[in-house]
Coordinates of C-alpha atoms and ligand atoms in Angstrom, one line a residue:
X1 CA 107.4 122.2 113.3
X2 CA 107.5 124.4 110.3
X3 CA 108.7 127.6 109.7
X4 CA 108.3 130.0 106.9
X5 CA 109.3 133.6 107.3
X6 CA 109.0 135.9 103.9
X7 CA 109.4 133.1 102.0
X8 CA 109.5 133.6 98.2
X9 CA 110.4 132.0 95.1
X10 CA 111.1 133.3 92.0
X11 CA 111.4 131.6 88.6
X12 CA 113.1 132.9 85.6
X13 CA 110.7 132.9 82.6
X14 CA 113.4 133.3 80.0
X15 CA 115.0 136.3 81.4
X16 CA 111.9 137.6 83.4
X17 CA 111.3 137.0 87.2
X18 CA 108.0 135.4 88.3
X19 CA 107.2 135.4 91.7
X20 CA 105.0 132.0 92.6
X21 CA 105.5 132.7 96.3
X22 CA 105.7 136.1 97.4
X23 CA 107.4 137.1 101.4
X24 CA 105.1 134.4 102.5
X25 CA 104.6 134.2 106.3
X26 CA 103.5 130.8 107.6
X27 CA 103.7 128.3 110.2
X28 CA 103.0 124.5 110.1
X29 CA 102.0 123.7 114.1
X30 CA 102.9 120.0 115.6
X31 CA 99.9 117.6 114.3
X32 CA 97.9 119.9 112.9
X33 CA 95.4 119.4 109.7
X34 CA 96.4 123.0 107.7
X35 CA 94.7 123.6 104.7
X36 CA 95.9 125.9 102.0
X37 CA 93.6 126.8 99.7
X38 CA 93.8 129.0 96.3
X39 CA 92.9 128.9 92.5
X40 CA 95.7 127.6 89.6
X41 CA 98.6 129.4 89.8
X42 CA 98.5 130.7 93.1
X43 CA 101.5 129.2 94.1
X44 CA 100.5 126.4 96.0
X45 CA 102.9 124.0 94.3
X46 CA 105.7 125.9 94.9
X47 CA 104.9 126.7 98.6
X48 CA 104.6 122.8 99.3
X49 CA 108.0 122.7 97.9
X50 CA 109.9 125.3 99.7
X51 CA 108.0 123.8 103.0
X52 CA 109.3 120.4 102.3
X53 CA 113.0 121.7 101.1
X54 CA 112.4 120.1 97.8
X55 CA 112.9 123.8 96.6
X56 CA 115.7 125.7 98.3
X57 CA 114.0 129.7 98.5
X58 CA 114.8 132.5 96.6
X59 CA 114.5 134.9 99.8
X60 CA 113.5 134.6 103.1
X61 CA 113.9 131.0 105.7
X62 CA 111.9 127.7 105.9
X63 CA 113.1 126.1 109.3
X64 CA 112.2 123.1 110.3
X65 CA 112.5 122.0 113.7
X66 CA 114.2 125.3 114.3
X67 CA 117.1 124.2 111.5
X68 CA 116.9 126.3 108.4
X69 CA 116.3 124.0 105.6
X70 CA 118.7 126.2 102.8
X71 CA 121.9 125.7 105.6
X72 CA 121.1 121.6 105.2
X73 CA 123.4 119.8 102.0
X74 CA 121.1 118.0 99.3
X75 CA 122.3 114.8 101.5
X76 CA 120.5 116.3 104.2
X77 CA 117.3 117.4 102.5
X78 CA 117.2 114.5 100.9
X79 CA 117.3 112.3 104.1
X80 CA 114.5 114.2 105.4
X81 CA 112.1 113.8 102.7
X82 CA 112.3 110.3 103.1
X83 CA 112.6 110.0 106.9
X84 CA 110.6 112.9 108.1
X85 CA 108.0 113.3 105.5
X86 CA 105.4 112.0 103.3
X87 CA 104.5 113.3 100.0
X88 CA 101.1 112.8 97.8
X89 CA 100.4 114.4 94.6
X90 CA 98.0 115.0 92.2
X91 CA 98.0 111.9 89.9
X92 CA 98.8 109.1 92.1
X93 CA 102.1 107.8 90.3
X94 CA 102.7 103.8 90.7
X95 CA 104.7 101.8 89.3
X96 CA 102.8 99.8 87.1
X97 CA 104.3 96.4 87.3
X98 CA 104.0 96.5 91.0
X99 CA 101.1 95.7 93.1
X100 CA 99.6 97.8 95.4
X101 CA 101.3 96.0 98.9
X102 CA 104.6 96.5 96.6
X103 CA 104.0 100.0 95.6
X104 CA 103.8 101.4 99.5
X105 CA 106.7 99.3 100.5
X106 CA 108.8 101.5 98.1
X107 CA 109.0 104.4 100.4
X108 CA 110.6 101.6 102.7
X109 CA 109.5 100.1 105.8
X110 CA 107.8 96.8 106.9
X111 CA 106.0 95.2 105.4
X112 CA 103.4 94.1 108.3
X113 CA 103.2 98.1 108.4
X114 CA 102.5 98.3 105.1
X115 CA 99.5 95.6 105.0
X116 CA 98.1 97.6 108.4
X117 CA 98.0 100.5 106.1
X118 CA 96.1 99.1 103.6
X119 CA 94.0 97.3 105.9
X120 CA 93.1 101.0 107.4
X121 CA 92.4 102.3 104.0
X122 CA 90.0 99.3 102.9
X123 CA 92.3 97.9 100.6
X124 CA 93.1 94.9 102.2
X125 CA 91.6 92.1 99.8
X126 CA 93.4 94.3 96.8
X127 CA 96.7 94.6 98.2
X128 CA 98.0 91.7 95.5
X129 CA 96.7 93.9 92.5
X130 CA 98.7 96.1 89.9
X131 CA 97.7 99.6 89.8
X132 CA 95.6 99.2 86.3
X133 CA 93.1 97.0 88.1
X134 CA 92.4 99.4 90.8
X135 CA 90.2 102.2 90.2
X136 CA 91.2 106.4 90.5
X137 CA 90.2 106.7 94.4
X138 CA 91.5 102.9 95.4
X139 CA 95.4 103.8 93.4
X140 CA 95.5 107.3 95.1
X141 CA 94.2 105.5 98.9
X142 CA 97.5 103.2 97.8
X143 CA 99.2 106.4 97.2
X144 CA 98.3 107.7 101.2
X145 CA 99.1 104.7 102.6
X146 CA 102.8 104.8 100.7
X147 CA 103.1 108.9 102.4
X148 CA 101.7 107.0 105.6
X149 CA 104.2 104.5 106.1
X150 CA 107.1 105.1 109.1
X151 CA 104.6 107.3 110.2
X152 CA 106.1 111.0 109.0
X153 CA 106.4 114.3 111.1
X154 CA 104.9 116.0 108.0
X155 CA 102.5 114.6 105.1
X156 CA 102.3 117.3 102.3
X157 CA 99.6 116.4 100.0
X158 CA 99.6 118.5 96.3
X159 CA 95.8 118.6 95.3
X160 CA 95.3 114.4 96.1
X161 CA 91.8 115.1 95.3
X162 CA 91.8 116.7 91.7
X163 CA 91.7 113.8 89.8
X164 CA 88.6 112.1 91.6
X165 CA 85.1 112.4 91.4
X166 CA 83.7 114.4 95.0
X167 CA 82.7 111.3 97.0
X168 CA 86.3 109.7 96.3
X169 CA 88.0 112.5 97.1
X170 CA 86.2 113.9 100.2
X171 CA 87.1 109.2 101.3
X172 CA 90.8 110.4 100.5
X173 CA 91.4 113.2 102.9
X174 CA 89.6 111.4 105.9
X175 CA 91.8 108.5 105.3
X176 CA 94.4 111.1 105.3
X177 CA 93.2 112.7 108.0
X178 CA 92.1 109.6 110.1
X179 CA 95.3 107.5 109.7
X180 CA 98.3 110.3 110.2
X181 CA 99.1 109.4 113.2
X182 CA 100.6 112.4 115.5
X183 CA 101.6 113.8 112.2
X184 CA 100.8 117.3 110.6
X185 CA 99.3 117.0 107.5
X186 CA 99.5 119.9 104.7
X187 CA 97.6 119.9 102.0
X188 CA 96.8 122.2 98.6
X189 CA 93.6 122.9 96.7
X190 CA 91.2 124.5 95.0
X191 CA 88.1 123.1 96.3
X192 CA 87.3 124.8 99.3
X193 CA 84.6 121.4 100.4
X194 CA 87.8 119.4 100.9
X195 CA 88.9 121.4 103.9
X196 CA 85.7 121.1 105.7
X197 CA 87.6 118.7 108.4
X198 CA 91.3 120.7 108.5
X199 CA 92.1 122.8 111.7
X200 CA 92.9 125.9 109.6
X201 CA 92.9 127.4 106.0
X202 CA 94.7 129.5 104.5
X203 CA 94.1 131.2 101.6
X204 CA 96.8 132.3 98.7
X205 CA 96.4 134.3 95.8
X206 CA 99.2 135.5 93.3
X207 CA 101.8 133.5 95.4
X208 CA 100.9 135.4 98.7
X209 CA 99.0 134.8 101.3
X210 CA 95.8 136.5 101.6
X211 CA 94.4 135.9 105.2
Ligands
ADP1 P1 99.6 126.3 91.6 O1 100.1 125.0 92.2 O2 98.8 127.0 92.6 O3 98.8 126.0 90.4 P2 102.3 126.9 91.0 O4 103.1 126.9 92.2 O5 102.5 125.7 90.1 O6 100.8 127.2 91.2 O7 102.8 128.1 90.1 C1 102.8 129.5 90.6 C2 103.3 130.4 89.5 O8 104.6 130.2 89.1 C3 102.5 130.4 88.2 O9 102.3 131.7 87.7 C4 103.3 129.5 87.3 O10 103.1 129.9 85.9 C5 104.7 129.9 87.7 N1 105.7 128.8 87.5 C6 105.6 127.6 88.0 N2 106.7 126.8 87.6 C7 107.4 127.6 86.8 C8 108.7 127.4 86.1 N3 109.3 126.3 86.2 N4 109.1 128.5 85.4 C9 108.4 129.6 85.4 N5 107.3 129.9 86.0 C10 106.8 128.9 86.8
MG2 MG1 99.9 123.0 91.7

């Protein structure tokens, strides 16, 4: 699905290079749960975002489908982030004076869809709520179904679990998990007992991979 081959990126810390991903070799296999796992600063940010073409690498190819994602205009990138992908991050960001039913159909698509989500995720009698009367594990489940809906190739997933308490967060990634569909599903941590269920971890340190 996805390929990464000596994939870096470096930042410019005023006038000095930092390397957050380092000649990073990866793939991202057809419906696969692939964990990524490595402490703050590792560079697991910026290797979700040179897999998903929000960040265009410094050196080195991400291809998706066998396309390289840097030869693809902003147009194009673009159109595959909403199309082809689903995106959850660390704080589950919704728009406050939307409920939760109008917070997933955001990313577009129908809204039967959308309820069916919800239903999957036990959120079914609270679809009609804003996001302040939900609690931390119900707004970021609102947050998966949103990345669920028109069912993406790819669902990257930026540390969903950080700002829950365990028992939330292990509900989050089996709803993740469970509710994907055929798609792959990517996601980034630091807590090794979240990946208990994924296919196959990786682990990265100073923005390379380490195994
Ligand atoms: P993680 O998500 O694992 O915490 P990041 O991908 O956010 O790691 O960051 C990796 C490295 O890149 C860190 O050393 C961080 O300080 C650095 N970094 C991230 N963003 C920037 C930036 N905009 N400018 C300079 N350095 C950055
Ligand atoms: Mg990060």
């Amino acid at each position: 699905m996805i390929e990464a081959c000596s994939v870096s990126l470096v930042y410019d810390d005023h006038g000095k290079p930092v390397y957050a991903c380092k000649d990073v070799d990866l793939e991202v296999r057809e419906g696969e749960f692939l964990g990524i796992l490595g402490p703050s600063g590792s560079g697991k940010s910026s290797l979700l975002y040179l897999l998903s073409g929000l960040k265009v690498p410094s050196g080195g190819d991400v291809r998706y489908l066998g396309r390289r994602i840097a030869d693809m205009n902003d147009e194009e990138r673009a159109g595959l982030r909403l199309r082809d992908f689903g995106f959850i991050f660390q704080q589950p960001f919704l728009l406050g004076y939307l409920t939760a039913l109008e917070n997933v159909l955001v990313s577009g698509g129908g809204r039967s869809q959308a309820a069916d989500l919800l239903d999957l995720l036990a959120l079914s009698d609270k679809a009609h709520r804003l996001p302040h009367e939900l609690s931390g594990g119900e707004r970021q489940r609102v947050c998966v179904a949103r990345a669920l809906l028109g069912q993406p190739k790819v669902v990257f997933a930026d540390e969903p679990t950080a700002a829950l308490d365990h028992a939330n967060g292990v509900h989050v990634v089996k709803m993740l998990k469970r509710n994907r569909g055929t798609g792959s599903l990517v996601m980034v941590t630091h807590d090794p007992t979240m990946l208990e269920e994924a296919d196959r971890v990786i682990r990265l340190a100073d923005g390379m991979v380490t195994e």
